[in-house]
Coordinates of C-alpha atoms and ligand atoms in Angstrom, one line a residue:
M1 CA 67.6 101.5 94.5
K2 CA 71.1 102.2 95.4
F3 CA 73.6 101.2 92.7
I4 CA 75.7 99.4 95.3
E5 CA 72.8 97.0 96.0
F6 CA 72.7 96.2 92.3
A7 CA 76.5 95.7 92.2
E8 CA 76.5 93.5 95.2
T9 CA 73.7 91.3 93.7
C10 CA 75.8 91.0 90.5
E11 CA 78.8 90.0 92.6
K12 CA 76.7 87.3 94.3
L13 CA 75.5 86.0 91.0
E14 CA 79.0 85.8 89.6
G15 CA 79.8 83.0 92.1
I16 CA 76.7 80.9 91.4
T17 CA 76.3 78.1 88.9
S18 CA 72.8 76.8 89.9
N19 CA 70.1 78.2 87.5
L20 CA 67.5 77.9 90.2
E21 CA 69.5 79.9 92.7
M22 CA 70.2 82.5 90.1
T23 CA 66.5 82.9 89.3
R24 CA 65.8 83.3 93.0
I25 CA 68.3 86.1 93.5
V26 CA 67.2 87.9 90.3
S27 CA 63.6 87.6 91.3
Q28 CA 64.4 89.1 94.8
L29 CA 66.2 92.0 93.0
L30 CA 63.2 92.7 90.9
Q31 CA 60.9 92.7 93.9
D32 CA 63.2 95.1 95.8
T33 CA 63.5 97.8 93.1
D34 CA 61.2 100.6 92.0
E35 CA 63.2 101.1 88.8
L36 CA 62.0 97.8 87.4
E37 CA 62.6 98.6 83.7
I38 CA 66.1 99.9 84.2
V39 CA 67.2 97.1 86.6
T40 CA 65.7 94.4 84.3
H41 CA 67.8 95.7 81.4
F42 CA 70.9 96.2 83.5
I43 CA 70.9 92.7 85.0
M44 CA 71.0 91.3 81.4
G45 CA 74.0 93.6 80.6
R46 CA 71.8 96.0 78.6
I47 CA 71.3 99.7 79.0
F48 CA 68.4 100.2 76.6
P49 CA 65.7 97.8 75.4
A50 CA 66.8 95.6 72.5
W51 CA 64.3 97.2 70.1
S52 CA 65.5 100.7 70.9
A53 CA 67.9 102.4 68.4
E54 CA 69.5 104.2 71.3
E55 CA 73.1 103.2 72.0
L56 CA 75.9 104.4 74.2
G57 CA 78.4 104.6 71.3
M58 CA 81.4 103.9 73.5
G59 CA 84.0 101.2 72.8
P60 CA 86.9 100.1 74.9
S61 CA 89.1 103.1 73.8
L62 CA 86.7 105.8 75.2
L63 CA 86.1 103.6 78.3
Y64 CA 89.9 103.6 78.9
D65 CA 89.9 107.4 78.4
A66 CA 87.2 107.8 81.1
I67 CA 89.0 105.5 83.5
A68 CA 92.3 107.4 82.9
M69 CA 90.6 110.7 83.7
A70 CA 88.8 109.4 86.8
T71 CA 91.8 107.5 88.3
G72 CA 94.8 109.4 87.0
A73 CA 96.3 106.1 85.6
D74 CA 97.7 106.4 82.0
K75 CA 96.3 104.3 79.2
G76 CA 99.3 102.0 79.1
R77 CA 98.9 101.2 82.8
I78 CA 95.2 100.6 82.3
K79 CA 95.8 98.1 79.5
E80 CA 98.4 96.4 81.6
V81 CA 96.0 95.9 84.5
V82 CA 93.3 94.7 82.1
R83 CA 95.7 92.1 80.8
Q84 CA 96.7 91.1 84.3
R85 CA 93.1 90.8 85.6
G86 CA 91.7 89.4 82.3
D87 CA 88.7 91.7 82.6
V88 CA 88.0 95.4 82.2
G89 CA 85.6 95.5 85.1
L90 CA 88.0 94.0 87.6
A91 CA 90.8 96.3 86.3
C92 CA 88.6 99.3 86.7
E93 CA 87.7 98.3 90.2
E94 CA 91.4 97.9 91.1
L95 CA 92.3 101.3 89.6
C96 CA 89.4 103.1 91.3
S97 CA 90.4 101.6 94.7
R98 CA 93.8 103.2 94.4
R99 CA 92.7 106.6 93.3
V100 CA 93.6 109.5 95.5
Q101 CA 91.0 112.0 94.5
R102 CA 87.8 112.2 96.6
P103 CA 84.5 111.4 94.9
L104 CA 82.9 114.3 93.1
F105 CA 79.8 114.2 95.2
S106 CA 79.4 112.5 98.5
G107 CA 75.9 110.9 98.3
E108 CA 75.5 107.3 97.2
L109 CA 74.9 106.5 93.5
T110 CA 71.4 105.2 92.6
V111 CA 70.5 103.0 89.7
E112 CA 68.4 105.9 88.3
Q113 CA 71.4 108.2 88.4
V114 CA 73.6 105.7 86.6
Y115 CA 70.9 105.2 83.9
R116 CA 70.4 109.0 83.4
N117 CA 74.1 109.4 83.0
F118 CA 74.2 106.7 80.4
E119 CA 71.2 108.3 78.7
S120 CA 73.1 111.6 78.4
I121 CA 76.1 109.9 77.0
A122 CA 74.0 108.2 74.4
Q123 CA 72.4 111.5 73.4
A124 CA 75.6 113.4 73.1
G125 CA 76.2 114.0 69.4
G126 CA 77.9 116.4 67.0
K127 CA 81.2 118.1 67.3
G128 CA 83.3 117.2 70.3
S129 CA 80.8 114.6 71.4
Q130 CA 83.4 111.9 72.0
K131 CA 85.1 114.1 74.6
R132 CA 81.8 115.0 76.3
K133 CA 80.9 111.3 76.4
F134 CA 84.1 110.1 78.2
R135 CA 83.9 113.1 80.5
M136 CA 80.4 112.2 81.6
L137 CA 81.5 108.6 82.2
A138 CA 84.6 109.8 84.1
D139 CA 82.3 111.8 86.3
L140 CA 80.3 108.6 87.0
F141 CA 83.5 106.7 87.8
G142 CA 84.5 109.6 90.0
S143 CA 81.4 109.1 92.1
A144 CA 81.5 105.3 92.1
K145 CA 82.8 103.0 94.8
P146 CA 85.3 100.5 93.4
K147 CA 82.8 97.6 93.2
E148 CA 80.3 99.9 91.5
A149 CA 83.0 100.8 89.0
R150 CA 83.4 97.1 88.1
Y151 CA 79.8 96.9 86.9
I152 CA 79.6 100.3 85.4
A153 CA 82.6 99.4 83.2
R154 CA 81.0 96.1 82.2
L155 CA 77.7 97.8 81.5
V156 CA 79.4 100.2 79.2
L157 CA 80.7 97.3 77.1
E158 CA 77.3 95.6 77.6
E159 CA 78.9 92.4 79.1
L160 CA 78.2 91.9 82.8
R161 CA 79.8 88.4 82.9
I162 CA 77.4 87.1 85.5
G163 CA 75.8 84.4 83.4
V164 CA 72.2 85.9 83.6
G165 CA 70.5 85.4 80.3
E166 CA 67.0 86.1 79.0
G167 CA 65.7 82.7 80.3
T168 CA 66.7 83.4 83.8
V169 CA 65.2 86.9 83.8
R170 CA 61.9 85.5 82.3
D171 CA 61.7 82.9 85.1
A172 CA 62.6 85.5 87.7
I173 CA 59.9 87.9 86.5
A174 CA 57.3 85.0 86.7
R175 CA 58.5 84.1 90.2
A176 CA 58.7 87.7 91.5
F177 CA 55.2 88.7 90.5
D178 CA 53.5 85.2 90.5
V179 CA 52.5 85.1 86.8
S180 CA 53.1 82.2 84.4
A181 CA 56.5 82.0 82.6
D182 CA 54.6 81.4 79.3
L183 CA 52.8 84.7 79.7
V184 CA 56.0 86.5 80.4
E185 CA 57.6 84.7 77.3
R186 CA 54.6 85.7 75.1
G187 CA 54.9 89.4 76.3
Y188 CA 58.6 89.3 75.5
M189 CA 58.2 87.9 72.0
L190 CA 55.6 90.6 71.2
T191 CA 57.3 93.6 72.7
N192 CA 61.0 92.6 72.6
D193 CA 61.3 94.4 75.9
L194 CA 61.7 92.4 79.2
G195 CA 61.8 95.7 81.1
L196 CA 58.3 96.6 80.0
V197 CA 57.2 93.0 80.6
A198 CA 58.5 93.1 84.2
A199 CA 56.8 96.4 84.9
T200 CA 53.5 95.1 83.4
A201 CA 53.8 91.8 85.3
K202 CA 54.1 93.7 88.5
E203 CA 50.6 95.0 87.9
G204 CA 49.3 91.5 87.4
A205 CA 48.6 88.8 84.7
E206 CA 45.8 90.8 83.0
G207 CA 48.1 93.5 81.8
L208 CA 50.5 90.9 80.4
E209 CA 47.6 89.3 78.5
Q210 CA 46.9 92.7 76.9
L211 CA 50.4 93.3 75.7
G212 CA 50.3 93.4 71.9
I213 CA 52.2 94.4 68.8
E214 CA 52.4 97.9 67.3
P215 CA 54.3 99.4 64.4
G216 CA 57.5 101.1 65.6
K217 CA 58.5 98.3 68.0
P218 CA 60.1 95.3 66.3
I219 CA 58.8 91.8 67.1
K220 CA 60.9 88.7 67.4
M221 CA 60.9 86.9 64.0
M222 CA 59.2 83.6 63.5
L223 CA 61.9 81.0 62.7
A224 CA 62.1 77.8 60.7
Q225 CA 63.1 74.3 61.6
V226 CA 65.0 71.9 59.4
A227 CA 62.5 69.4 57.8
E228 CA 63.3 65.7 58.1
S229 CA 62.3 65.3 54.5
M230 CA 60.0 66.9 51.9
E231 CA 57.6 64.0 52.1
G232 CA 57.4 64.0 55.9
A233 CA 56.8 67.8 56.0
I234 CA 54.0 67.7 53.5
E235 CA 52.4 64.7 55.0
E236 CA 52.3 66.3 58.4
M237 CA 50.5 69.4 57.2
E238 CA 48.0 67.7 54.8
K239 CA 48.3 70.7 52.5
A240 CA 51.4 72.7 52.6
A241 CA 52.2 76.3 51.5
I242 CA 55.5 76.2 49.6
E243 CA 57.6 79.2 48.9
W244 CA 61.2 79.7 47.7
K245 CA 63.7 80.1 50.4
Y246 CA 65.4 83.2 49.2
D247 CA 69.1 83.7 49.6
G248 CA 69.0 87.2 51.1
A249 CA 68.5 88.7 54.5
R250 CA 65.4 88.9 56.7
M251 CA 63.6 92.2 56.9
Q252 CA 60.8 93.3 59.2
I253 CA 59.1 96.4 57.9
H254 CA 57.1 98.9 60.0
K255 CA 55.0 101.4 58.2
M256 CA 53.5 104.2 60.3
D257 CA 51.7 106.6 58.0
G258 CA 54.5 108.5 56.2
E259 CA 57.2 106.9 58.2
V260 CA 59.0 103.6 57.6
Q261 CA 61.4 101.7 59.9
L262 CA 63.3 98.6 58.8
Y263 CA 64.7 95.9 61.1
S264 CA 67.2 93.1 60.4
R265 CA 66.9 89.6 61.6
K266 CA 68.6 90.6 64.9
L267 CA 66.1 93.5 65.1
E268 CA 68.8 96.1 64.5
N269 CA 67.4 99.2 63.0
V270 CA 68.8 99.4 59.4
T271 CA 66.5 102.1 58.0
K272 CA 69.2 104.6 57.3
S273 CA 71.2 102.3 55.2
L274 CA 68.3 101.3 53.0
P275 CA 66.6 104.4 51.6
D276 CA 65.6 102.5 48.4
I277 CA 63.5 100.0 50.4
V278 CA 62.0 102.8 52.4
N279 CA 60.9 104.5 49.2
L280 CA 59.5 101.2 47.8
I281 CA 57.4 100.7 50.9
K282 CA 56.2 104.3 50.9
K283 CA 55.2 104.1 47.2
D284 CA 53.8 100.6 46.8
V285 CA 52.4 99.5 50.1
T286 CA 48.7 100.5 50.4
F287 CA 48.3 100.0 54.2
K288 CA 48.7 103.2 56.3
R289 CA 50.0 101.3 59.3
A290 CA 51.5 97.9 58.9
I291 CA 54.1 95.4 59.9
L292 CA 55.4 93.2 57.1
D293 CA 57.9 90.4 57.0
G294 CA 60.1 89.5 54.1
E295 CA 63.5 89.0 52.6
V296 CA 65.7 91.5 50.8
I297 CA 67.8 90.1 48.0
A298 CA 70.6 91.5 46.0
I299 CA 70.5 90.2 42.4
G300 CA 73.7 90.1 40.4
E301 CA 74.2 90.7 36.7
D302 CA 73.9 87.0 36.0
G303 CA 70.4 87.2 37.5
K304 CA 71.5 85.1 40.6
P305 CA 71.6 86.3 44.2
R306 CA 74.8 87.9 45.2
P307 CA 76.8 86.7 48.2
F308 CA 75.4 87.4 51.6
Q309 CA 78.4 89.6 52.5
D310 CA 77.2 92.1 49.8
I311 CA 73.9 92.4 51.6
L312 CA 75.7 92.9 54.9
R313 CA 77.9 95.6 53.3
R314 CA 74.8 97.5 52.6
F315 CA 73.3 97.0 56.0
R316 CA 76.4 98.3 57.7
R317 CA 77.0 101.3 55.4
K318 CA 76.6 104.6 57.2
Y319 CA 78.2 107.0 54.5
D320 CA 77.7 107.2 50.8
V321 CA 74.6 105.2 51.1
E322 CA 73.2 106.4 47.8
Q323 CA 76.4 105.1 46.0
M324 CA 75.8 101.6 47.6
V325 CA 72.1 101.7 46.5
K326 CA 73.5 101.9 42.9
E327 CA 76.3 99.4 43.4
I328 CA 74.2 96.7 45.1
P329 CA 70.5 97.2 44.2
F330 CA 68.0 95.4 46.4
H331 CA 64.8 93.5 45.7
L332 CA 62.2 92.8 48.3
S333 CA 60.0 89.6 48.6
L334 CA 57.3 89.9 51.2
F335 CA 56.0 86.7 52.7
D336 CA 53.9 87.8 55.7
V337 CA 51.9 90.5 57.3
L338 CA 51.6 90.8 61.1
Y339 CA 49.6 94.0 61.5
D340 CA 47.4 96.1 59.2
G341 CA 45.7 98.4 61.7
Q342 CA 45.1 95.4 64.0
S343 CA 47.3 92.5 65.1
L344 CA 47.1 89.6 62.7
I345 CA 49.5 87.2 64.4
D346 CA 46.7 84.9 65.6
F347 CA 45.1 84.7 62.1
P348 CA 46.0 81.6 60.1
L349 CA 48.7 82.0 57.5
S350 CA 46.2 81.5 54.7
E351 CA 44.2 84.6 55.9
R352 CA 47.3 86.7 56.5
R353 CA 48.4 85.8 53.0
K354 CA 45.1 87.1 51.5
I355 CA 45.6 90.3 53.3
L356 CA 49.2 90.5 52.2
E357 CA 48.3 90.1 48.5
K358 CA 46.1 93.1 48.8
S359 CA 48.9 95.2 50.4
L360 CA 50.7 96.2 47.2
R361 CA 49.4 98.7 44.6
A362 CA 48.2 97.1 41.4
K363 CA 50.9 98.7 39.3
H364 CA 53.8 97.9 41.6
S365 CA 57.4 97.8 40.5
S366 CA 59.1 94.5 40.0
K367 CA 61.5 95.4 42.8
I368 CA 58.9 94.5 45.5
I369 CA 56.7 91.4 45.2
V370 CA 54.6 89.1 47.4
A371 CA 56.6 85.9 47.4
P372 CA 54.9 83.4 45.1
Q373 CA 53.3 80.6 47.1
I374 CA 51.8 77.3 46.0
V375 CA 49.5 75.3 48.3
T376 CA 49.7 71.6 47.5
S377 CA 49.9 68.1 48.9
D378 CA 51.6 66.8 45.7
L379 CA 55.2 65.8 46.3
T380 CA 56.1 66.2 42.6
V381 CA 54.9 69.7 42.6
A382 CA 56.8 70.5 45.7
D383 CA 60.0 68.9 44.3
G384 CA 59.5 71.0 41.2
I385 CA 59.5 74.3 43.2
Y386 CA 62.6 73.1 45.1
Q387 CA 64.5 72.5 41.8
E388 CA 63.3 75.8 40.4
A389 CA 64.5 77.7 43.5
L390 CA 67.9 76.1 43.4
S391 CA 68.3 76.7 39.7
A392 CA 67.6 80.4 40.3
G393 CA 70.4 80.3 42.8
H394 CA 68.3 80.5 46.0
E395 CA 68.7 78.3 49.1
G396 CA 65.8 75.8 48.8
V397 CA 62.2 76.0 49.9
M398 CA 60.1 76.9 52.9
I399 CA 57.2 74.6 53.7
K400 CA 54.6 76.4 55.8
N401 CA 51.4 75.3 57.5
P402 CA 48.6 77.4 56.0
K403 CA 46.6 77.0 59.3
S404 CA 49.3 78.3 61.6
A405 CA 49.5 81.5 63.5
Y406 CA 52.6 83.7 63.5
T407 CA 54.6 82.7 66.5
P408 CA 57.2 85.4 67.2
G409 CA 60.7 84.1 68.2
K410 CA 59.6 80.5 67.8
R411 CA 61.4 77.8 65.8
G412 CA 58.4 75.5 65.4
K413 CA 57.0 72.9 63.1
N414 CA 54.8 75.3 61.2
W415 CA 57.7 76.7 59.2
L416 CA 60.1 74.0 57.8
K417 CA 63.1 74.6 55.6
I418 CA 64.6 72.3 53.1
K419 CA 68.0 73.0 51.6
P420 CA 70.8 70.9 50.2
V421 CA 73.2 69.5 52.7
M422 CA 76.7 71.0 52.7
E423 CA 79.7 68.7 52.9
T424 CA 81.4 68.9 56.3
L425 CA 85.0 70.1 56.8
D426 CA 87.6 68.5 59.0
L427 CA 89.5 71.4 60.6
A428 CA 92.5 71.8 63.0
V429 CA 91.8 73.4 66.4
I430 CA 94.5 76.1 66.9
G431 CA 93.1 78.3 69.6
A432 CA 90.2 78.9 72.0
E433 CA 88.6 81.3 74.4
W434 CA 87.5 80.8 78.0
G435 CA 83.7 81.1 78.5
E436 CA 81.9 83.7 80.6
G437 CA 79.8 83.8 83.8
R438 CA 79.1 80.3 84.9
R439 CA 81.1 79.0 82.0
A440 CA 84.2 80.9 83.1
N441 CA 86.0 77.7 83.9
L442 CA 85.2 76.1 80.6
I443 CA 86.6 76.7 77.2
G444 CA 83.6 78.3 75.4
S445 CA 84.7 78.5 71.8
Y446 CA 87.4 77.1 69.5
L447 CA 89.4 78.7 66.7
L448 CA 89.5 76.5 63.6
A449 CA 92.0 76.3 60.8
C450 CA 92.6 74.7 57.4
R451 CA 95.9 73.7 56.0
D452 CA 97.9 75.4 53.3
V453 CA 99.3 72.5 51.4
A454 CA 102.2 74.5 49.9
T455 CA 103.6 75.9 53.2
G456 CA 102.1 73.4 55.7
E457 CA 100.8 76.4 57.7
L458 CA 97.5 76.3 59.5
L459 CA 95.2 79.2 58.5
G460 CA 92.3 80.4 60.6
I461 CA 88.9 80.0 59.1
G462 CA 86.4 80.7 62.0
R463 CA 85.3 79.9 65.5
V464 CA 82.8 77.3 66.7
G465 CA 81.1 77.6 70.1
T466 CA 77.4 77.1 69.6
G467 CA 75.6 73.8 69.6
I468 CA 77.9 72.4 72.3
T469 CA 76.3 71.3 75.5
D470 CA 77.8 72.1 79.0
E471 CA 78.7 68.5 79.4
Q472 CA 80.5 68.3 76.1
L473 CA 82.2 71.6 76.9
A474 CA 83.5 70.2 80.1
E475 CA 84.9 67.1 78.3
L476 CA 86.5 69.2 75.6
T477 CA 88.0 71.5 78.2
E478 CA 89.7 68.5 79.9
L479 CA 90.9 67.3 76.5
F480 CA 92.4 70.7 75.5
K481 CA 93.8 71.8 78.9
A482 CA 97.0 69.8 78.2
L483 CA 97.4 71.6 74.9
I484 CA 97.4 75.2 76.1
V485 CA 100.6 77.0 75.0
S486 CA 99.8 80.5 76.3
E487 CA 96.9 82.6 77.5
I488 CA 96.3 86.3 77.2
G489 CA 93.1 87.4 79.0
K490 CA 90.4 85.0 77.8
E491 CA 92.3 84.1 74.6
I492 CA 94.1 80.7 74.5
D493 CA 96.8 79.6 72.1
L494 CA 96.6 75.8 71.5
K495 CA 99.1 73.3 70.3
P496 CA 97.3 72.0 67.1
E497 CA 96.7 68.3 67.7
I498 CA 93.0 67.9 67.4
V499 CA 90.7 67.9 64.4
F500 CA 87.0 68.8 64.5
E501 CA 84.4 67.8 62.0
I502 CA 82.4 70.9 61.3
A503 CA 79.1 71.5 59.5
Y504 CA 78.2 74.9 58.3
E505 CA 75.6 76.7 56.2
E506 CA 77.9 78.5 53.9
I507 CA 81.5 79.4 53.1
Q508 CA 82.0 83.1 52.8
K509 CA 85.0 85.2 51.8
S510 CA 86.3 87.1 54.8
P511 CA 89.2 89.4 55.7
N512 CA 88.9 88.4 59.3
Y513 CA 90.8 85.1 59.0
E514 CA 94.1 84.2 57.5
S515 CA 92.6 81.7 55.1
G516 CA 90.5 84.5 53.5
F517 CA 87.4 82.5 54.2
A518 CA 84.9 82.2 57.1
L519 CA 82.1 79.7 57.9
R520 CA 78.5 80.8 58.4
F521 CA 76.8 79.1 61.3
P522 CA 79.5 76.5 62.1
R523 CA 78.5 73.5 64.2
L524 CA 80.6 70.9 65.9
I525 CA 79.6 67.4 64.5
S526 CA 82.4 65.3 66.0
V527 CA 86.0 65.2 67.3
R528 CA 87.9 63.3 64.6
S529 CA 90.2 61.4 66.9
D530 CA 91.0 59.2 63.9
K531 CA 92.6 62.1 62.1
S532 CA 95.8 64.0 62.6
V533 CA 96.2 67.7 62.0
G534 CA 98.2 66.9 58.9
E535 CA 95.0 65.4 57.5
A536 CA 92.8 68.4 58.1
D537 CA 91.1 69.8 55.1
S538 CA 93.2 72.1 53.0
M539 CA 92.5 75.7 51.9
Q540 CA 92.4 74.4 48.4
R541 CA 89.5 72.2 49.3
V542 CA 87.7 75.1 51.1
R543 CA 88.1 77.1 47.9
E544 CA 86.7 74.3 45.8
L545 CA 83.7 74.0 48.0
Y546 CA 83.2 77.8 47.9
E547 CA 83.3 77.7 44.1
K548 CA 80.9 74.8 44.0
Q549 CA 78.5 76.5 46.3
K550 CA 78.5 79.6 44.0
G551 CA 77.1 77.5 41.2
R552 CA 74.7 75.9 43.5
G553 CA 71.4 74.6 42.1
T554 CA 72.5 74.0 38.5
T555 CA 73.2 70.3 38.8
R556 CA 72.2 69.3 42.3
E557 CA 69.6 66.7 42.7
V558 CA 66.9 66.8 45.4
R559 CA 68.4 65.6 48.6
E560 CA 66.9 65.3 52.0
A561 CA 68.0 67.7 54.6
P562 CA 69.5 66.1 57.7
Ligands
LIG601 P1 67.5 79.9 58.5 O1 68.1 81.3 58.5 O2 68.2 78.9 57.7 O3 67.0 79.5 59.9 O4 66.1 80.1 57.6 C1 65.2 81.0 57.9 C2 65.4 82.2 57.1 O5 65.1 82.0 55.8 C3 64.5 83.4 57.5 O6 64.9 84.1 58.7 C4 64.5 84.2 56.3 O7 65.5 85.2 56.4 C5 64.8 83.3 55.2 N1 63.8 83.1 54.2 C6 64.0 83.2 52.8 N2 62.8 83.0 52.2 C7 61.8 82.8 53.1 C8 60.4 82.6 53.0 N3 59.8 82.5 51.8 N4 59.7 82.5 54.2 C9 60.4 82.7 55.4 N5 61.7 82.9 55.5 C10 62.4 83.0 54.4

């Protein structure tokens, strides 16, 4: 397929808001191409499949270098055009349309050529690789028509801004090749690769049914729903399997004979940062080939879990990794097994659990355990485990249905979580950001602030954007339009007049916001039209809640989750 056909389809999609129409156009695109895997990834703004460790390794700065080289514009000019157009893609298109040099080679670019060029950029490593990377990209821009340049630039930043998400592509694959959307979804959850799913779907439903899991390719993680109450959760399951909900980070472990790969909750490959966990798995897990699911925990000197940021520090560490292993030692609690030579995901949890218990060598170290689990229908026993988990500084409990299969990527009723409710915060809205794609005319997220009582200043503490429906977004956009002070690109500066009530999972220390704190998973509960900004919660209160949360579990009584 010619790349211009892809670019023109993207342009068409940019102007469309109807989901149905989008699905139709993407479906047509998939039918028209022979490079099905590449096009499927490209249309979602990805270059490589989500499970792959391959990445382009180019940020805006190298992208600007490449545009400069290809168009002759200097970096200052490029930044100015980006600011004016509010988007790198449009800026790149404009600059390419004014370039005087002739394209490097005359033929038309194909999707395959663009992908191969990206692949070479990703593979460039070692000394001088940055230069080679932007030169290769400059060559690509040199051969691209202005409209193609718009989407090449956006692909480099992996943000196409056309509003096509996974859901649209799933439905488009189903429509293009006349297979059920459920089968497509199942294939995606198992392989984490919609490109592969599209190529398989083209061959018919049978192939899709045979897609399975294998070590080396991460699988979407099964997720938990909030339980209405402990009582309700246990009643619904007859007997429930209860485990601590550890305060750590999710880890999917793939063992392939002598090799181990580790994936975070977002399925990022974090193997290189965690050599201690790799060694534990090599030493203590008996299975030759396996996929295991669990939680890594960093235990502090007081025996309680350390803050989540400490875990993230280890995940992100690329240098002096051994030093970090000593500074922040990890423990691993395993709670599931998905593969032991064959796929186990359709086995009931109780069976998987028996297999898991056999997975560790008898004399294993205390740094790796199978998470203790009690199967009960007795509420007092369950409450006892909940109290125990909180006293140990963990988050609460997980209540699992022993009869349930492992459903990748699903947040269903078979895994329920119970944890104490956090008090909400009332925060001033001081800024915002325009949305993307079909939400481009709506404000998509809001910058929140607490008050410094001493100075009266409003100090940033985080952004909220998720959990707001399109309808609410439209209402809020109307409300805030009158308060816009200035705009740079997508960023909006707002006159602080409105207070949001915000729920969150945790308050964290953070250098990213002026308050020194950030909120984990903030959710909009309500617009506090009864409150003025002067009554927004103070930084002092945020600090109090942060301190209280550190000592969590020592005094708290069992409360029902919302
Ligand atoms: P949440 O992130 O609040 O949706 O809760 C689900 C997360 O709890 C999982 O992704 C795991 O990281 C974590 N977790 C801690 N302990 C367990 C456990 N015993 N079983 C399953 N998930 C657990």
